[in-house]
Short mmCIF file of C-alpha atoms in Angstrom, two decimals:
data_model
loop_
_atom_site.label_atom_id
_atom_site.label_comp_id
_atom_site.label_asym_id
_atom_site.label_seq_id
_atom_site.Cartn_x
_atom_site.Cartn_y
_atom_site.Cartn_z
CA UNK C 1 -27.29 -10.97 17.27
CA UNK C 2 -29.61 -7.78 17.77
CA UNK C 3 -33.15 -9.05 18.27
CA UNK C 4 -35.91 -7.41 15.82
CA UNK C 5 -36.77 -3.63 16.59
CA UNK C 6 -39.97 -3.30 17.99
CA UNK C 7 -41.02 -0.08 19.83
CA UNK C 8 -43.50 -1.79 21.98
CA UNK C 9 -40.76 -4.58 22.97
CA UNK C 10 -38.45 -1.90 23.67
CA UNK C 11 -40.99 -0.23 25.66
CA UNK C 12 -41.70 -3.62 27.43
CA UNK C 13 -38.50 -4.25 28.56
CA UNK C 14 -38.30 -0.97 30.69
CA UNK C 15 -41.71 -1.18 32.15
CA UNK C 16 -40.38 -0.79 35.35
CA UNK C 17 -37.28 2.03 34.90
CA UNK C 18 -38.91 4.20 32.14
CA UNK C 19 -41.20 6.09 33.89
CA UNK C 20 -38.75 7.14 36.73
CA UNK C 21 -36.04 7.69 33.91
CA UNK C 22 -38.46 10.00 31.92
CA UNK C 23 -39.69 11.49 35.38
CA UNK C 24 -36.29 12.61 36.74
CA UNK C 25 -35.24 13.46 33.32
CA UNK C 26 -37.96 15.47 31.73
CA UNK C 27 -40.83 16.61 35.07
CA UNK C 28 -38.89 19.65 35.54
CA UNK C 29 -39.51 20.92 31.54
CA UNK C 30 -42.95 18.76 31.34
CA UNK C 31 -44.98 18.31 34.49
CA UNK C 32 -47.04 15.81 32.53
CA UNK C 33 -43.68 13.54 32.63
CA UNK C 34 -44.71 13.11 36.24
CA UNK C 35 -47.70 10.63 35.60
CA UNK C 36 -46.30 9.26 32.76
CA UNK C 37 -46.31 5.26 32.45
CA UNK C 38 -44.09 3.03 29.64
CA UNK C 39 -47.32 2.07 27.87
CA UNK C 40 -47.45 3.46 24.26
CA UNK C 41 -50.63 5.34 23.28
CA UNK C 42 -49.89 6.02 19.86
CA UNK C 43 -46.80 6.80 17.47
CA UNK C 44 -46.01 8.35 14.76
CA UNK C 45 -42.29 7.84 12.36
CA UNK C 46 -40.70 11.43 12.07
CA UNK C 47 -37.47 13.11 10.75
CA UNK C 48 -36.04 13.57 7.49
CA UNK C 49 -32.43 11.68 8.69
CA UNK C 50 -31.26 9.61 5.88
CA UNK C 51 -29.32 6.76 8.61
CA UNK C 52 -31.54 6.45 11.47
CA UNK C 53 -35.68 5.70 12.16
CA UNK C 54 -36.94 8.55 14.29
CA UNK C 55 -40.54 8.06 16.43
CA UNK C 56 -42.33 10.54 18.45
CA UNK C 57 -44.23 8.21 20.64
CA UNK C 58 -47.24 9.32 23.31
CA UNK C 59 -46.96 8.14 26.54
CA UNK C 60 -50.43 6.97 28.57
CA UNK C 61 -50.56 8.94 31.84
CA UNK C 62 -51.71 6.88 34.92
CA UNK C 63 -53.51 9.90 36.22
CA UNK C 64 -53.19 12.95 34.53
CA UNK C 65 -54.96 13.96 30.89
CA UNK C 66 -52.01 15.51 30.12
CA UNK C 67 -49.74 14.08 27.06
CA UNK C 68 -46.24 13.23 27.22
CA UNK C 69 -43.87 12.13 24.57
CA UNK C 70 -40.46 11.05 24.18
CA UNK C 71 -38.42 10.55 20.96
CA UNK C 72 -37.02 7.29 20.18
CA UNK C 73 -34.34 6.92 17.33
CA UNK C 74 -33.31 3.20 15.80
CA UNK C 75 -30.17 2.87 14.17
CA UNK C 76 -30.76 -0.48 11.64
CA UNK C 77 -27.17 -2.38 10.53
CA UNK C 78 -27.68 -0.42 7.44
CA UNK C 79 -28.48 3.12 5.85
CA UNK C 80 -31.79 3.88 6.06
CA UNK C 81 -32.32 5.23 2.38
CA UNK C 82 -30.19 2.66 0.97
CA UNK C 83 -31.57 -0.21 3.08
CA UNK C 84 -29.70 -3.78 3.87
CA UNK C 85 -27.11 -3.92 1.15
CA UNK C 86 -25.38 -0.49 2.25
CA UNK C 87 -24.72 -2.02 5.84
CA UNK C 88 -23.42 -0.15 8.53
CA UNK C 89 -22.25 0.32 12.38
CA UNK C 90 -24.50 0.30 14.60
CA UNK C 91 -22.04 1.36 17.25
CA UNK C 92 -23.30 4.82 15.52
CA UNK C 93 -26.18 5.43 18.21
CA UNK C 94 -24.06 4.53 21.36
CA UNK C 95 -21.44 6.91 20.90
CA UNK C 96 -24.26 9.77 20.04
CA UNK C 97 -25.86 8.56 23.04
CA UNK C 98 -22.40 9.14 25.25
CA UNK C 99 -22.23 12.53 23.00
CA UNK C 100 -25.59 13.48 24.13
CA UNK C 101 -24.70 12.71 27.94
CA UNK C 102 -21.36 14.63 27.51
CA UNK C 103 -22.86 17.88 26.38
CA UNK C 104 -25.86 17.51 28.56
CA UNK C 105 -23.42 17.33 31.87
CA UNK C 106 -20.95 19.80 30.44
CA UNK C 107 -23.99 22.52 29.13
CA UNK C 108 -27.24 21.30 30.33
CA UNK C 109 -29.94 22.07 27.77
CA UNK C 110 -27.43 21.81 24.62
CA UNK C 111 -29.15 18.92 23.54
CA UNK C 112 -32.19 16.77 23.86
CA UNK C 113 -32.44 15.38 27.67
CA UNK C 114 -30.51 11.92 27.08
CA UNK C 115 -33.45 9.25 29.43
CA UNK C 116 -32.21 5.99 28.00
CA UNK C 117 -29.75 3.85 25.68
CA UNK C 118 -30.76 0.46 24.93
CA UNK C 119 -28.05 -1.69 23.38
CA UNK C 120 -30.14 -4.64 22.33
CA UNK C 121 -32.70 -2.83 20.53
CA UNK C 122 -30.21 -0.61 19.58
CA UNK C 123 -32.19 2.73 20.39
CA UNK C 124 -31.84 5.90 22.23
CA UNK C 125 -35.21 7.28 23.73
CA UNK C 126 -34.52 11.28 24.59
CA UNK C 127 -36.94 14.07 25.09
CA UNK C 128 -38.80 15.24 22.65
CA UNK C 129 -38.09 18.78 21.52
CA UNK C 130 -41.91 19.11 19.66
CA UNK C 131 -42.95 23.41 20.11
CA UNK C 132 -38.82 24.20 19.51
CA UNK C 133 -38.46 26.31 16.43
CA UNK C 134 -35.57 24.40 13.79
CA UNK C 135 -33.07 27.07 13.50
CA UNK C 136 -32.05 25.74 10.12
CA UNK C 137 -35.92 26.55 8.93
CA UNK C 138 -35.21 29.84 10.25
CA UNK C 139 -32.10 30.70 8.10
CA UNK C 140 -33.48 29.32 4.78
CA UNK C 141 -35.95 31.79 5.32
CA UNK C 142 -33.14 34.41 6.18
CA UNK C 143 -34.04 35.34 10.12
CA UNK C 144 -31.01 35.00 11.93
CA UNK C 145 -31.75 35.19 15.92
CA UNK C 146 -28.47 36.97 17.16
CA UNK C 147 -29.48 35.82 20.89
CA UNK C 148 -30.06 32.37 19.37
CA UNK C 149 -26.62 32.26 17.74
CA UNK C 150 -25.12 33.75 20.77
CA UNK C 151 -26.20 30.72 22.88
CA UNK C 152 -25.18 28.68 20.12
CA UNK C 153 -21.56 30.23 20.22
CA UNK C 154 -21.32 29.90 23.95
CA UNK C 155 -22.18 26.32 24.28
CA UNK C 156 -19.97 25.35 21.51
CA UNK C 157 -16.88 27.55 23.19
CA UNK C 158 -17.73 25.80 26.59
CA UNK C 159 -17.99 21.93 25.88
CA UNK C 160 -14.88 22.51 23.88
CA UNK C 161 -13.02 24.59 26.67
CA UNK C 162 -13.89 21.56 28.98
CA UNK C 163 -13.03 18.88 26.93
CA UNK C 164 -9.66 20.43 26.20
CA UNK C 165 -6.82 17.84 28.17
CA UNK C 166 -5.50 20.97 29.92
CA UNK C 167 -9.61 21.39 31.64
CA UNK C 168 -10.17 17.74 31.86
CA UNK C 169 -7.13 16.21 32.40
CA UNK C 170 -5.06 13.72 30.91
CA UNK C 171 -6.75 10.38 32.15
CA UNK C 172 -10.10 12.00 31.32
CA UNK C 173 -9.14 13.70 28.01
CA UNK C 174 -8.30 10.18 27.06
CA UNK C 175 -11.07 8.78 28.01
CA UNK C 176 -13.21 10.75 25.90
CA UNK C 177 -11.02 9.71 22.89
CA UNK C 178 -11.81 6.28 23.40
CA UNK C 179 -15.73 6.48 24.01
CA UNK C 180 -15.75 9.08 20.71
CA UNK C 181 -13.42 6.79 18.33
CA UNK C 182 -16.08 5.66 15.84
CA UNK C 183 -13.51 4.97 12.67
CA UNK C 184 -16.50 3.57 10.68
CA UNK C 185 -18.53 6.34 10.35
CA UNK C 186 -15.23 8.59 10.00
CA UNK C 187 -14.80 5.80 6.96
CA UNK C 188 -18.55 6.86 4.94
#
């Protein structure tokens, strides 16, 4: 049985490996990432997902006044909106966690930086993508950024080129079929 979320137990727990996880994952993009400790300076709930809790949380630095944050996304037994009695996988977040390290080793930069899955606490902490512009804002209000969509289009081409059996291989190509079988969320 999953113990209680708790952001500050989860952050507990990797006292020791968070800060080198956030360093080598993040200190290239966010040289504050490189002072960063795992003790929680503030928090704040985010994102309009209807399954999943979504935190931006500030990091303290040890010796720098610069701020980092990560983003840290709890998948409950249940649909969020719905709440307990519309129960539901939490095997959800792992196999968007393996999705996220996929696409970040096949087209680095795809998706959020991946820094760490936590199966008890059933939670994914990733970096946080705050300053990014939200392309869907951006076609509501009709801009379309051809550059933008041209990245889009070549990521998109290249994961799947390399995920095709005849790139990957058959032992691999398998592989991947196992980590992304998720038949109860194909089931909703």
């Amino acid at each position: 049985m999953m113990a209680e979320f708790s952001l500050e137990t989860l952050f507990k727990l990797h006292t020791t490996d968070l800060p080198n996880l956030i360093k080598d994952c993040l200190s290239p993009k966010l040289p504050a990432a490189e002072h960063v400790t795992a003790d929680i300076d503030h928090w704040e709930e985010i994102g309009e997902g209807n399954l999943n809790f979504v935190y931006r949380v500030w990091l303290k630095p040890h010796d720098s006044t610069q701020e980092c944050t990560v983003i840290v996304k709890y998948a409950p037994a249940y649909i969020k909106v719905l709440g307990p009695s519309y129960p539901l996988t939490q095997k959800r977040l792992e196999v968007e966690f393996a999705a996220m390290l996929q696409y970040h080793k096949l087209y680095s930069g795809c998706v959020p930086a991946p820094i760490l899955f936590d199966k008890q606490q059933n939670t994914i902490i990733m970096e946080d993508l705050r300053g990014y512009e939200i392309m869907r804002n951006q076609l509501i209000k009709g801009v379309v950024d051809t550059a933008v969509v041209k990245e889009l289009m070549v990521s998109i081409a290249t994961t799947h080129r390399l995920t095709l059996q005849s790139s990957c291989g058959l032992d691999e190509y398998k592989r991947l079929c196992d980590v992304f079988s998720n038949k109860d969320m194909v089931s909703i």
